[in-house]
Tab-separated table of C-alpha atoms in Angstrom:
chain	number	residue	atom	x	y	z
J	16	UNK	CA	13.179	33.362	-17.642
J	17	UNK	CA	14.246	33.167	-13.998
J	18	UNK	CA	14.157	29.843	-12.202
J	19	UNK	CA	13.144	31.453	-8.889
J	20	UNK	CA	9.431	31.091	-8.125
J	21	UNK	CA	7.297	33.879	-6.574
J	22	UNK	CA	7.839	32.317	-3.121
J	23	UNK	CA	11.611	32.430	-3.457
J	24	UNK	CA	12.258	28.744	-4.195
J	25	UNK	CA	14.909	27.825	-6.736
J	26	UNK	CA	13.182	25.645	-9.347
J	27	UNK	CA	14.677	23.112	-11.747
J	28	UNK	CA	11.777	23.834	-14.115
J	29	UNK	CA	11.095	27.141	-15.823
J	30	UNK	CA	7.292	27.029	-16.022
J	31	UNK	CA	6.192	25.738	-12.604
J	32	UNK	CA	8.167	25.635	-9.369
J	33	UNK	CA	9.538	22.142	-8.715
J	34	UNK	CA	9.385	22.875	-4.948
J	35	UNK	CA	5.860	24.294	-4.354
J	36	UNK	CA	4.177	24.114	-7.798
J	37	UNK	CA	3.623	27.858	-8.173
J	38	UNK	CA	3.759	29.123	-11.782
J	39	UNK	CA	6.910	31.019	-12.723
J	40	UNK	CA	5.738	33.916	-14.874
J	41	UNK	CA	7.968	36.773	-13.723
J	42	UNK	CA	11.121	37.784	-15.586
J	43	UNK	CA	14.340	38.640	-13.819
J	44	UNK	CA	13.490	42.330	-14.113
J	45	UNK	CA	10.022	41.830	-12.660
J	46	UNK	CA	11.460	39.748	-9.833
J	47	UNK	CA	13.188	42.903	-8.553
J	48	UNK	CA	9.877	44.715	-8.604
J	49	UNK	CA	8.211	42.000	-6.543
J	50	UNK	CA	10.150	43.020	-3.438
J	51	UNK	CA	8.927	46.646	-3.668
J	52	UNK	CA	5.670	47.487	-1.871
J	53	UNK	CA	2.626	47.613	-4.099
J	54	UNK	CA	0.434	50.631	-3.743
J	55	UNK	CA	-3.196	49.647	-3.335
J	56	UNK	CA	-5.719	52.186	-4.659
J	57	UNK	CA	-8.061	53.723	-2.106
J	58	UNK	CA	-11.028	52.522	-4.122
J	59	UNK	CA	-10.183	48.873	-3.422
J	60	UNK	CA	-11.676	47.550	-0.201
J	61	UNK	CA	-9.663	44.732	1.388
J	62	UNK	CA	-12.604	43.332	3.298
J	63	UNK	CA	-13.792	39.800	2.665
J	64	UNK	CA	-15.983	39.529	-0.386
J	65	UNK	CA	-15.023	42.929	-1.866
J	66	UNK	CA	-11.511	42.261	-3.183
J	67	UNK	CA	-11.028	43.315	-6.798
J	68	UNK	CA	-10.969	40.493	-9.317
J	69	UNK	CA	-7.722	41.852	-10.774
J	70	UNK	CA	-5.669	41.463	-7.558
J	71	UNK	CA	-3.210	38.572	-7.689
J	72	UNK	CA	-3.128	35.880	-5.024
J	73	UNK	CA	-1.011	37.203	-2.104
J	74	UNK	CA	0.291	33.676	-1.379
J	75	UNK	CA	1.541	32.498	-4.785
J	76	UNK	CA	1.104	35.642	-6.962
J	77	UNK	CA	-1.179	33.825	-9.394
J	78	UNK	CA	-3.628	36.172	-11.193
J	79	UNK	CA	-7.153	35.756	-9.914
J	80	UNK	CA	-9.624	34.409	-12.438
J	81	UNK	CA	-12.623	36.700	-12.828
J	82	UNK	CA	-15.348	35.816	-10.342
J	83	UNK	CA	-13.349	32.975	-8.741
J	84	UNK	CA	-13.444	32.670	-4.985
J	85	UNK	CA	-10.362	30.434	-4.640
J	86	UNK	CA	-6.897	30.644	-6.151
J	87	UNK	CA	-6.413	28.001	-8.852
J	88	UNK	CA	-2.925	27.103	-7.576
J	89	UNK	CA	-2.832	27.376	-3.747
J	90	UNK	CA	-6.619	27.575	-2.969
J	91	UNK	CA	-6.345	30.982	-1.296
J	92	UNK	CA	-9.826	32.264	-0.330
J	93	UNK	CA	-10.251	35.725	-1.867
J	94	UNK	CA	-13.603	36.370	-0.132
J	95	UNK	CA	-12.384	35.536	3.372
J	96	UNK	CA	-8.818	36.730	2.671
J	97	UNK	CA	-7.411	33.572	4.250
J	98	UNK	CA	-4.822	31.039	3.115
J	99	UNK	CA	-5.817	27.455	2.396
J	100	UNK	CA	-5.657	25.161	5.423
J	101	UNK	CA	-5.888	21.460	4.590
J	102	UNK	CA	-6.655	20.503	8.191
J	103	UNK	CA	-9.524	22.953	8.349
J	104	UNK	CA	-11.184	21.314	5.345
J	105	UNK	CA	-11.296	18.003	7.228
J	106	UNK	CA	-13.055	19.387	10.287
J	107	UNK	CA	-16.334	20.242	8.565
J	108	UNK	CA	-18.563	18.006	6.507
J	109	UNK	CA	-19.615	20.864	4.163
J	110	UNK	CA	-19.075	24.637	3.908
J	111	UNK	CA	-21.617	26.646	5.889
J	112	UNK	CA	-24.198	28.295	3.594
J	113	UNK	CA	-23.982	32.039	3.240
J	114	UNK	CA	-26.928	33.780	4.916
J	115	UNK	CA	-28.281	37.139	3.865
J	116	UNK	CA	-28.911	39.844	6.463
J	117	UNK	CA	-32.660	39.496	5.894
J	118	UNK	CA	-32.693	35.778	6.670
J	119	UNK	CA	-30.396	35.956	9.701
J	120	UNK	CA	-32.261	35.870	13.010
J	121	UNK	CA	-30.911	38.335	15.561
J	122	UNK	CA	-30.530	37.099	19.155
J	123	UNK	CA	-33.045	38.391	21.659
J	124	UNK	CA	-31.535	40.209	24.645
J	125	UNK	CA	-33.276	39.565	27.971
J	126	UNK	CA	-31.526	41.279	30.876
J	127	UNK	CA	-27.882	40.193	30.973
J	128	UNK	CA	-28.484	36.862	29.117
J	129	UNK	CA	-28.734	36.417	25.369
J	130	UNK	CA	-31.532	34.135	24.247
J	131	UNK	CA	-30.739	32.690	20.823
J	132	UNK	CA	-33.567	31.056	18.870
J	133	UNK	CA	-33.098	27.355	18.222
J	134	UNK	CA	-33.121	27.865	14.455
J	135	UNK	CA	-30.183	30.292	14.700
J	136	UNK	CA	-27.890	27.931	16.619
J	137	UNK	CA	-24.968	26.786	14.482
J	138	UNK	CA	-23.800	23.254	15.141
J	139	UNK	CA	-20.175	23.022	16.326
J	140	UNK	CA	-17.545	21.674	14.006
J	141	UNK	CA	-17.211	17.917	14.205
J	142	UNK	CA	-14.105	16.048	13.087
J	143	UNK	CA	-15.136	13.418	10.567
J	144	UNK	CA	-13.775	9.984	11.407
J	145	UNK	CA	-14.120	7.054	9.056
J	146	UNK	CA	-16.111	4.178	10.503
J	147	UNK	CA	-16.158	0.671	9.155
J	148	UNK	CA	-18.502	-2.188	9.875
J	149	UNK	CA	-17.051	-5.675	9.797
J	150	UNK	CA	-19.134	-8.632	8.776
J	151	UNK	CA	-17.769	-11.384	10.998
J	152	UNK	CA	-19.255	-14.082	8.765
J	153	UNK	CA	-17.102	-12.917	5.836
J	154	UNK	CA	-13.810	-12.621	7.708
J	155	UNK	CA	-11.377	-15.316	6.608
J	156	UNK	CA	-10.583	-17.806	9.345
J	157	UNK	CA	-6.950	-17.775	10.511
J	158	UNK	CA	-4.661	-20.556	9.425
J	159	UNK	CA	-3.917	-22.912	12.288
J	160	UNK	CA	-1.676	-25.942	11.977
J	161	UNK	CA	0.161	-28.306	14.250
J	162	UNK	CA	3.582	-26.952	13.275
J	163	UNK	CA	2.809	-23.286	14.015
J	164	UNK	CA	-0.054	-23.295	16.574
J	165	UNK	CA	0.297	-19.567	17.289
J	166	UNK	CA	-1.592	-17.553	14.690
J	167	UNK	CA	0.339	-14.605	13.294
J	168	UNK	CA	-2.231	-11.936	12.386
J	169	UNK	CA	0.333	-9.263	11.502
J	170	UNK	CA	1.129	-8.657	7.867
J	171	UNK	CA	4.451	-10.256	7.022
J	172	UNK	CA	6.430	-8.622	4.281
J	173	UNK	CA	9.076	-11.325	4.270
J	174	UNK	CA	10.628	-12.390	1.000
J	175	UNK	CA	11.324	-16.114	1.127
J	176	UNK	CA	13.167	-18.608	-1.007
J	177	UNK	CA	13.384	-22.405	-1.129
J	178	UNK	CA	16.742	-24.167	-1.063
J	179	UNK	CA	16.227	-27.635	-2.570
J	180	UNK	CA	18.923	-30.198	-1.842
J	181	UNK	CA	19.591	-33.923	-2.141
J	182	UNK	CA	19.850	-35.507	1.324
J	183	UNK	CA	21.283	-39.062	1.165
J	184	UNK	CA	20.064	-39.743	4.722
J	185	UNK	CA	16.486	-39.745	3.416
J	186	UNK	CA	17.333	-42.490	0.903
J	187	UNK	CA	16.393	-45.380	3.192
J	188	UNK	CA	14.860	-47.700	0.610
J	189	UNK	CA	17.475	-48.277	-2.052
J	190	UNK	CA	16.238	-48.793	-5.578
J	191	UNK	CA	18.777	-49.916	-8.220
J	192	UNK	CA	16.618	-48.340	-10.918
J	193	UNK	CA	16.662	-44.965	-9.115
J	194	UNK	CA	20.008	-44.451	-7.367
J	195	UNK	CA	20.453	-41.395	-5.132
J	196	UNK	CA	22.326	-38.608	-6.960
J	197	UNK	CA	25.822	-37.921	-5.666
J	198	UNK	CA	27.272	-34.395	-5.581
J	199	UNK	CA	24.093	-32.758	-6.883
J	200	UNK	CA	24.226	-28.964	-6.259
J	201	UNK	CA	21.591	-27.170	-4.202
J	202	UNK	CA	19.031	-25.180	-6.147
J	203	UNK	CA	17.182	-22.036	-5.100
J	204	UNK	CA	13.680	-20.910	-6.027
J	205	UNK	CA	12.279	-17.525	-5.002
J	206	UNK	CA	8.687	-17.419	-3.775
J	207	UNK	CA	7.822	-14.281	-5.732
J	208	UNK	CA	4.402	-15.392	-7.041
J	209	UNK	CA	1.068	-15.608	-5.247
J	210	UNK	CA	0.852	-19.293	-6.259
J	211	UNK	CA	3.567	-21.714	-7.345
J	212	UNK	CA	3.271	-25.447	-7.958
J	213	UNK	CA	6.091	-27.846	-7.057
J	214	UNK	CA	6.369	-31.252	-8.679
J	215	UNK	CA	8.032	-33.539	-11.178
J	216	UNK	CA	7.728	-32.398	-14.778
J	217	UNK	CA	5.949	-34.744	-17.163
J	218	UNK	CA	5.724	-33.399	-20.705
J	219	UNK	CA	3.602	-36.295	-21.938
J	220	UNK	CA	0.522	-34.899	-20.123
J	221	UNK	CA	1.430	-31.229	-20.372
J	222	UNK	CA	2.261	-30.803	-16.677
J	223	UNK	CA	4.691	-27.936	-16.156
J	224	UNK	CA	5.078	-26.952	-12.483
J	225	UNK	CA	6.826	-23.673	-11.691
J	226	UNK	CA	9.277	-25.478	-9.366
J	227	UNK	CA	10.562	-28.694	-10.937
J	228	UNK	CA	12.188	-31.340	-8.693
J	229	UNK	CA	13.438	-34.482	-10.416
J	230	UNK	CA	12.859	-37.035	-7.682
J	231	UNK	CA	11.002	-40.261	-8.599
J	232	UNK	CA	9.234	-40.201	-5.234
J	233	UNK	CA	7.667	-36.788	-5.927
J	234	UNK	CA	4.296	-36.523	-7.646
J	235	UNK	CA	3.854	-34.474	-10.792
J	236	UNK	CA	1.675	-32.002	-8.871
J	237	UNK	CA	2.989	-32.481	-5.346
J	238	UNK	CA	2.792	-29.134	-3.495
J	239	UNK	CA	1.321	-25.688	-3.963
J	240	UNK	CA	3.063	-22.718	-2.310
J	241	UNK	CA	0.863	-19.673	-1.813
J	242	UNK	CA	0.756	-16.258	-0.176
J	243	UNK	CA	-2.417	-15.296	1.700
J	244	UNK	CA	-4.064	-11.881	2.138
J	245	UNK	CA	-1.992	-11.157	5.262
J	246	UNK	CA	1.282	-11.752	3.431
J	247	UNK	CA	1.994	-15.125	5.077
J	248	UNK	CA	3.549	-17.851	2.952
J	249	UNK	CA	1.698	-21.178	3.061
J	250	UNK	CA	2.053	-24.714	1.681
J	251	UNK	CA	-0.607	-27.203	0.577
J	252	UNK	CA	-0.188	-30.894	-0.256
J	253	UNK	CA	-2.148	-31.569	-3.453
J	254	UNK	CA	-2.760	-35.231	-2.686
J	255	UNK	CA	0.735	-36.527	-3.433
J	256	UNK	CA	1.331	-40.276	-3.567
J	257	UNK	CA	4.109	-40.351	-0.937
J	258	UNK	CA	3.125	-37.335	1.182
J	259	UNK	CA	5.100	-34.428	2.632
J	260	UNK	CA	6.507	-33.630	6.072
J	261	UNK	CA	6.916	-30.133	7.485
J	262	UNK	CA	9.419	-30.134	10.347
J	263	UNK	CA	8.825	-33.887	10.798
J	264	UNK	CA	5.030	-33.407	10.939
J	265	UNK	CA	3.039	-35.004	8.084
J	266	UNK	CA	0.960	-32.529	6.089
J	267	UNK	CA	-2.692	-33.398	5.708
J	268	UNK	CA	-4.002	-33.290	2.163
J	269	UNK	CA	-6.092	-30.156	1.570
J	270	UNK	CA	-4.989	-28.430	4.813
J	271	UNK	CA	-3.085	-25.169	4.377
J	272	UNK	CA	-0.074	-24.712	6.672
J	273	UNK	CA	2.138	-21.673	7.158
J	274	UNK	CA	5.849	-21.786	6.454
J	275	UNK	CA	8.491	-19.539	7.964
J	276	UNK	CA	12.246	-19.050	7.694
J	277	UNK	CA	14.016	-22.062	9.164
J	278	UNK	CA	11.273	-24.581	8.309
J	279	UNK	CA	12.163	-27.740	6.401
J	280	UNK	CA	10.080	-29.865	4.040
J	281	UNK	CA	10.988	-33.483	3.276
J	282	UNK	CA	9.415	-35.324	0.355
J	283	UNK	CA	10.177	-37.886	-2.312
J	284	UNK	CA	13.058	-40.345	-1.986
J	285	UNK	CA	15.853	-37.898	-1.093
J	286	UNK	CA	14.583	-34.313	-1.344
J	287	UNK	CA	14.908	-31.835	1.529
J	288	UNK	CA	13.703	-28.243	1.146
J	289	UNK	CA	14.859	-25.491	3.495
J	290	UNK	CA	12.886	-22.212	3.810
J	291	UNK	CA	15.133	-19.154	4.033
J	292	UNK	CA	14.932	-15.384	3.830
J	293	UNK	CA	16.092	-13.779	0.621
């Protein structure tokens, strides 16, 4: 079996062309015959609508199914003897119905002008354009906060991560029972979920946040990091005991605020979180 399709493409498959999808049914010997001209009997009329059912598709050489108007592979129109045009199919809402000679109304000739009855006028082709109606009452309100007053309506496909570090400068109220860690390494968390909770883990009540920060000043359910329908990353204080600051601005409980690369969150007794691109 040859791997060259009827259109001349070299195919990696042996049954259907991997380039154009045409079926490969010809042997190597028959491939040589394809280049020779095919004699068409005089009894076969090549006009639209009268092509023999046994003639193969001239575009992809697929045998015509008996009584079928279109080629099963490339959608060639046997009745109109025209190749398939995808753009043409989008310019009409429906195929024009075939009219018999008896039902067609002939135009009336008056002098040099042709008077066509109103019923015989064919509407011009109209390009179909999708139209959408927007219910303004159901459109989500943009997120506006004091840190980022300019609303970004464009879809952001940024992939962010949090770098959580111990900052001794935030440890202003020393507590002998909770000394500030020294030499603690920075930790990274990728914001790859639509919702992630940040807090201090407490197994006694079954609280397991996705991002665990062991800081006694952080609540067990302190923050929620989310991604909205526009792709923006946001942060929400869940009513923490000691609060959260975003770029030195206190976050209001229950108010969603956007976060972007370069922003910093401070919370707990010594925790600083830097927002970075991955």
